[in-house]
Structures are given as structure tokens and as C-alpha cells.
Amino acid sequence: MTTRLARGLGIGASAIAAGATVATVGATALARLSRPSGEPGVLTDVHGLPLHALIHRGNGPTVVFENGLGCACTEWSWVLRDIADRYSYLAPDRPGCGWSGDDGRRRSAREINELTAQLLTRHDLPAPYVLVGHSIGGLLAMSFAAARSHDVAGLVLVDSSHPDQLVRSSAQRDAMPMAEHAMSSLFWRTLAGRKPSRMAVSDLDDLPEHEAARSHRLMERPAPWRAAVREIRTFDAWCEEFRQATLPRSLPIAVVTAGKTDVGDSKHGELQADLAAASDVSRHVVLAEADHDNIVMRADHAAEVGAAIDWTVSQSTAQARKARSA
């Protein structure tokens, strides 16, 4: 999560007065908050909560994706196309995002990861797992890897959040209340039936045409913006959870950083390098022309994410081969 997040979500759009909005939209607003139909993947009931995921059974390890703040699994469309001939994958939507249902609960990182683990088990997607996380999803990917290190082959962190970013970066710290305000504004805007500001969703245009259209329709609903506000308010707790965890030094970690994020935050590159330094087996690539969102949504940048997944798998395979021959 970055300063660009706050800028890109249309902070200038004023929030609709809450009382007037609720009184005006009534039952129509409730309908807008309901789970959308026409999901492209699989719906799974997990303890009464319908969770949506894109699932592919292929060769090699299972790649597990964690989306950015408020994003649907479709943000990975180019990456999924790239890796489908090489790996199995699970790309889930967190509660309230994409086509998943929402019970309104705030969940710890551990609880979110338990939902992911349930999906992996229910759909018979075996370990080893490579966790890929974008933005705030990077925190969840790291937490999953720390808790289940025996099942995890590697990590790919794509312009990921850092557990200490609010302490070490004043730009990140200042952006948090602005980001929450922006998300809240977009929630009320879409609850009233108005489309989000163009700036808030423009990066979706970089997705494949059909997935771009799907994603735009999703973000015209209030549910993902409400989920994003909830996740912003849970961010500190997720950071603290990970601070109490430990990643194995031998776990392969690939970090893919958006060069344009550095423009708004001089500490961003330092924090990204710190993520790579968490492992003795790491690779750090900075994409100079990428920004925080199009690093996964634009085809050429997404190809670099696919290359990072390949590198992580190759390092894990080499480690396993060496262990067998020892």
C-alpha cells in the first residue's frame, strides 16, 4: 500500500452525507451490497461464507495468490495466463472482494490464511505452495509462509507492503488516513449508484479486454470499497502478527518492485530491499516504468511477475534436489 494508492483513488471526491444517502437509497443500496452473480471461477462454502476463487490444476507446485487492497482475483489475469501451462494455481477473493460473500467481520491474518488453506484442501491443491502477494496481499502471503513453512516452496512479493512501513516511512504513514477517506468516499459514492471516479479504476483498463470489463463492473459496487476500508483498519494488526513470526532464511523470496512508487516515497526502495534481505536466497527486480497497480495489471509487467515465480520454483527445486542427494 503506497502513497500512490491514496492519490489514485480520487481523494478529491467528497463523501456523500451518510444519513441522507441511506435514507435515499434504502433497499436499492442493500441490493448493491449483495454478492454479484456470474462469477468466472468456483464458489466454495466455507463455514457459511461463499468464497470465490479462480482454480487451475496443472503441473508443478501450486501458486497461491493474495490480491491487493479491495482488488478482485482478476487483477492477476495476465499472470494467470502466463503460468497456466506450468503450474497449478489458486487465486481467491477475500471476503467482500470480487465475487466472494461478506459477513462484515474483521479477520486476523491467521484467519484469512485459514480460509485460503480451506480452499486449498477442499479443491485438492497439494503442497508445495508458492505464495504471491501484491501490496497488502504481500503481508498475508508472508504470514501464510511463516505459519506453514513446511508446505511453502517460496514467496513472490509484488510491490508488497512491509510490516514496518508506517514506522519507517512518513509518506506511508501520512497516506493511511487519506487512503481510508478515499475508500470511504468511494463506498458511499457507489452505494448511491454512482460510478467510481475514473482515476480510481483506470489501471483496470490494462487487463485483457474481457477481464477489464468484468473488473470495472465489480468496482462499480460498494462491497469492495467497504472491504478495503475494513482491511485498512486491520492493517496494523496484520503487521503486528507478522512481526511475531519468522520466515526461514532458506526460503526463496523474489521481490518485484514498482520503480514509480519510489517517486512518492523515498523509503519505498529501502523497504523493498529489506523484504528481499529476509532470505539468504533472494532476487530483487525493480521495474522502472511500473507503478503500484499496473505492475500486475499490465501485460509486460505481469510477465516479470511470471518470471519471478519461475525463478522461485527453480530455486526451490534445486534445494529439494540437493537435499535428496545429501
mmCIF file of N, CA and C in Angstrom, residues 264-319:
data_model
loop_
_atom_site.group_PDB
_atom_site.id
_atom_site.type_symbol
_atom_site.label_atom_id
_atom_site.label_comp_id
_atom_site.label_asym_id
_atom_site.label_seq_id
_atom_site.Cartn_x
_atom_site.Cartn_y
_atom_site.Cartn_z
ATOM 1 N N GLY A 264 7.057 8.888 -5.021
ATOM 2 C CA GLY A 264 6.278 9.475 -3.945
ATOM 3 C C GLY A 264 6.736 9.079 -2.558
ATOM 4 N N ASP A 265 7.698 8.159 -2.476
ATOM 5 C CA ASP A 265 8.128 7.674 -1.165
ATOM 6 C C ASP A 265 9.590 7.257 -1.240
ATOM 7 N N SER A 266 10.457 8.087 -0.707
ATOM 8 C CA SER A 266 11.889 7.817 -0.792
ATOM 9 C C SER A 266 12.297 6.574 -0.021
ATOM 10 N N LYS A 267 11.464 6.126 0.921
ATOM 11 C CA LYS A 267 11.775 4.942 1.727
ATOM 12 C C LYS A 267 11.320 3.646 1.060
ATOM 13 N N HIS A 268 10.540 3.757 -0.002
ATOM 14 C CA HIS A 268 9.932 2.560 -0.593
ATOM 15 C C HIS A 268 10.985 1.559 -1.060
ATOM 16 N N GLY A 269 12.000 2.032 -1.786
ATOM 17 C CA GLY A 269 13.039 1.134 -2.280
ATOM 18 C C GLY A 269 13.785 0.446 -1.145
ATOM 19 N N GLU A 270 14.042 1.191 -0.086
ATOM 20 C CA GLU A 270 14.730 0.631 1.085
ATOM 21 C C GLU A 270 13.895 -0.477 1.726
ATOM 22 N N LEU A 271 12.581 -0.238 1.852
ATOM 23 C CA LEU A 271 11.692 -1.232 2.438
ATOM 24 C C LEU A 271 11.595 -2.477 1.566
ATOM 25 N N GLN A 272 11.567 -2.267 0.249
ATOM 26 C CA GLN A 272 11.500 -3.407 -0.671
ATOM 27 C C GLN A 272 12.783 -4.243 -0.605
ATOM 28 N N ALA A 273 13.927 -3.569 -0.539
ATOM 29 C CA ALA A 273 15.196 -4.285 -0.413
ATOM 30 C C ALA A 273 15.246 -5.066 0.898
ATOM 31 N N ASP A 274 14.639 -4.502 1.928
ATOM 32 C CA ASP A 274 14.593 -5.165 3.221
ATOM 33 C C ASP A 274 13.792 -6.471 3.141
ATOM 34 N N LEU A 275 12.723 -6.489 2.349
ATOM 35 C CA LEU A 275 11.949 -7.715 2.165
ATOM 36 C C LEU A 275 12.801 -8.801 1.521
ATOM 37 N N ALA A 276 13.578 -8.419 0.523
ATOM 38 C CA ALA A 276 14.457 -9.394 -0.135
ATOM 39 C C ALA A 276 15.531 -9.898 0.823
ATOM 40 N N ALA A 277 15.986 -9.033 1.713
ATOM 41 C CA ALA A 277 17.048 -9.404 2.643
ATOM 42 C C ALA A 277 16.575 -10.369 3.726
ATOM 43 N N ALA A 278 15.269 -10.644 3.774
ATOM 44 C CA ALA A 278 14.742 -11.597 4.763
ATOM 45 C C ALA A 278 15.164 -13.025 4.465
ATOM 46 N N SER A 279 15.720 -13.253 3.275
ATOM 47 C CA SER A 279 16.142 -14.603 2.886
ATOM 48 C C SER A 279 17.577 -14.597 2.389
ATOM 49 N N ASP A 280 18.239 -15.737 2.577
ATOM 50 C CA ASP A 280 19.585 -15.914 2.005
ATOM 51 C C ASP A 280 19.507 -16.314 0.534
ATOM 52 N N VAL A 281 18.286 -16.596 0.066
ATOM 53 C CA VAL A 281 18.068 -16.989 -1.333
ATOM 54 C C VAL A 281 17.050 -16.021 -1.908
ATOM 55 N N SER A 282 17.509 -14.912 -2.462
ATOM 56 C CA SER A 282 16.568 -13.872 -2.878
ATOM 57 C C SER A 282 16.937 -13.271 -4.222
ATOM 58 N N ARG A 283 15.958 -12.638 -4.808
ATOM 59 C CA ARG A 283 16.100 -11.960 -6.106
ATOM 60 C C ARG A 283 15.243 -10.704 -6.031
ATOM 61 N N HIS A 284 15.810 -9.559 -6.388
ATOM 62 C CA HIS A 284 15.077 -8.306 -6.312
ATOM 63 C C HIS A 284 15.164 -7.609 -7.668
ATOM 64 N N VAL A 285 13.998 -7.406 -8.283
ATOM 65 C CA VAL A 285 13.917 -6.746 -9.587
ATOM 66 C C VAL A 285 13.085 -5.479 -9.437
ATOM 67 N N VAL A 286 13.612 -4.364 -9.924
ATOM 68 C CA VAL A 286 12.878 -3.102 -9.920
ATOM 69 C C VAL A 286 12.445 -2.795 -11.351
ATOM 70 N N LEU A 287 11.143 -2.653 -11.572
ATOM 71 C CA LEU A 287 10.607 -2.318 -12.885
ATOM 72 C C LEU A 287 10.424 -0.805 -12.952
ATOM 73 N N ALA A 288 11.338 -0.145 -13.632
ATOM 74 C CA ALA A 288 11.402 1.317 -13.598
ATOM 75 C C ALA A 288 10.120 1.987 -14.070
ATOM 76 N N GLU A 289 9.437 1.381 -15.044
ATOM 77 C CA GLU A 289 8.250 2.023 -15.620
ATOM 78 C C GLU A 289 6.951 1.566 -14.982
ATOM 79 N N ALA A 290 7.030 0.687 -13.998
ATOM 80 C CA ALA A 290 5.810 0.171 -13.367
ATOM 81 C C ALA A 290 5.381 1.050 -12.201
ATOM 82 N N ASP A 291 4.060 1.146 -11.996
ATOM 83 C CA ASP A 291 3.548 1.775 -10.793
ATOM 84 C C ASP A 291 2.861 0.713 -9.942
ATOM 85 N N HIS A 292 2.325 1.132 -8.814
ATOM 86 C CA HIS A 292 1.861 0.181 -7.808
ATOM 87 C C HIS A 292 0.764 -0.746 -8.314
ATOM 88 N N ASP A 293 -0.103 -0.274 -9.191
ATOM 89 C CA ASP A 293 -1.213 -1.093 -9.675
ATOM 90 C C ASP A 293 -0.900 -1.801 -10.988
ATOM 91 N N ASN A 294 -0.313 -1.075 -11.956
ATOM 92 C CA ASN A 294 -0.112 -1.733 -13.255
ATOM 93 C C ASN A 294 1.021 -2.742 -13.235
ATOM 94 N N ILE A 295 1.733 -2.858 -12.122
ATOM 95 C CA ILE A 295 2.789 -3.863 -12.018
ATOM 96 C C ILE A 295 2.206 -5.282 -12.129
ATOM 97 N N VAL A 296 0.922 -5.448 -11.813
ATOM 98 C CA VAL A 296 0.283 -6.747 -12.035
ATOM 99 C C VAL A 296 -0.742 -6.698 -13.165
ATOM 100 N N MET A 297 -1.244 -5.516 -13.496
ATOM 101 C CA MET A 297 -2.348 -5.428 -14.450
ATOM 102 C C MET A 297 -1.924 -5.176 -15.887
ATOM 103 N N ARG A 298 -0.673 -4.800 -16.109
ATOM 104 C CA ARG A 298 -0.201 -4.563 -17.469
ATOM 105 C C ARG A 298 0.582 -5.783 -17.941
ATOM 106 N N ALA A 299 0.370 -6.186 -19.178
ATOM 107 C CA ALA A 299 0.907 -7.453 -19.672
ATOM 108 C C ALA A 299 2.423 -7.547 -19.547
ATOM 109 N N ASP A 300 3.147 -6.488 -19.926
ATOM 110 C CA ASP A 300 4.610 -6.585 -19.902
ATOM 111 C C ASP A 300 5.147 -6.671 -18.475
ATOM 112 N N HIS A 301 4.534 -5.942 -17.541
ATOM 113 C CA HIS A 301 4.969 -6.032 -16.152
ATOM 114 C C HIS A 301 4.573 -7.381 -15.549
ATOM 115 N N ALA A 302 3.380 -7.854 -15.908
ATOM 116 C CA ALA A 302 2.919 -9.143 -15.391
ATOM 117 C C ALA A 302 3.844 -10.274 -15.819
ATOM 118 N N ALA A 303 4.436 -10.148 -16.999
ATOM 119 C CA ALA A 303 5.384 -11.171 -17.458
ATOM 120 C C ALA A 303 6.587 -11.254 -16.524
ATOM 121 N N GLU A 304 6.989 -10.122 -15.940
ATOM 122 C CA GLU A 304 8.094 -10.129 -14.983
ATOM 123 C C GLU A 304 7.692 -10.832 -13.684
ATOM 124 N N VAL A 305 6.424 -10.709 -13.321
ATOM 125 C CA VAL A 305 5.929 -11.445 -12.153
ATOM 126 C C VAL A 305 5.973 -12.942 -12.434
ATOM 127 N N GLY A 306 5.569 -13.332 -13.645
ATOM 128 C CA GLY A 306 5.667 -14.737 -14.029
ATOM 129 C C GLY A 306 7.095 -15.240 -13.991
ATOM 130 N N ALA A 307 8.049 -14.409 -14.436
ATOM 131 C CA ALA A 307 9.463 -14.786 -14.397
ATOM 132 C C ALA A 307 9.939 -14.939 -12.957
ATOM 133 N N ALA A 308 9.430 -14.109 -12.051
ATOM 134 C CA ALA A 308 9.796 -14.217 -10.634
ATOM 135 C C ALA A 308 9.269 -15.519 -10.034
ATOM 136 N N ILE A 309 8.076 -15.918 -10.451
ATOM 137 C CA ILE A 309 7.530 -17.201 -9.999
ATOM 138 C C ILE A 309 8.414 -18.340 -10.498
ATOM 139 N N ASP A 310 8.793 -18.286 -11.760
ATOM 140 C CA ASP A 310 9.680 -19.324 -12.328
ATOM 141 C C ASP A 310 10.993 -19.404 -11.555
ATOM 142 N N TRP A 311 11.580 -18.248 -11.248
ATOM 143 C CA TRP A 311 12.848 -18.235 -10.516
ATOM 144 C C TRP A 311 12.684 -18.875 -9.143
ATOM 145 N N THR A 312 11.591 -18.525 -8.461
ATOM 146 C CA THR A 312 11.343 -19.057 -7.119
ATOM 147 C C THR A 312 11.185 -20.571 -7.158
ATOM 148 N N VAL A 313 10.436 -21.068 -8.137
ATOM 149 C CA VAL A 313 10.251 -22.517 -8.278
ATOM 150 C C VAL A 313 11.585 -23.198 -8.575
ATOM 151 N N SER A 314 12.392 -22.597 -9.446
ATOM 152 C CA SER A 314 13.676 -23.213 -9.801
ATOM 153 C C SER A 314 14.598 -23.287 -8.583
ATOM 154 N N GLN A 315 14.592 -22.252 -7.751
ATOM 155 C CA GLN A 315 15.420 -22.265 -6.545
ATOM 156 C C GLN A 315 14.945 -23.323 -5.559
ATOM 157 N N SER A 316 13.651 -23.439 -5.405
ATOM 158 C CA SER A 316 13.103 -24.451 -4.503
ATOM 159 C C SER A 316 13.403 -25.856 -5.000
ATOM 160 N N THR A 317 13.279 -26.050 -6.315
ATOM 161 C CA THR A 317 13.568 -27.364 -6.909
ATOM 162 C C THR A 317 15.021 -27.734 -6.699
ATOM 163 N N ALA A 318 15.909 -26.760 -6.876
ATOM 164 C CA ALA A 318 17.335 -27.018 -6.681
ATOM 165 C C ALA A 318 17.629 -27.383 -5.227
ATOM 166 N N GLN A 319 16.968 -26.713 -4.294
ATOM 167 C CA GLN A 319 17.156 -27.029 -2.879
ATOM 168 C C GLN A 319 16.680 -28.449 -2.569
#
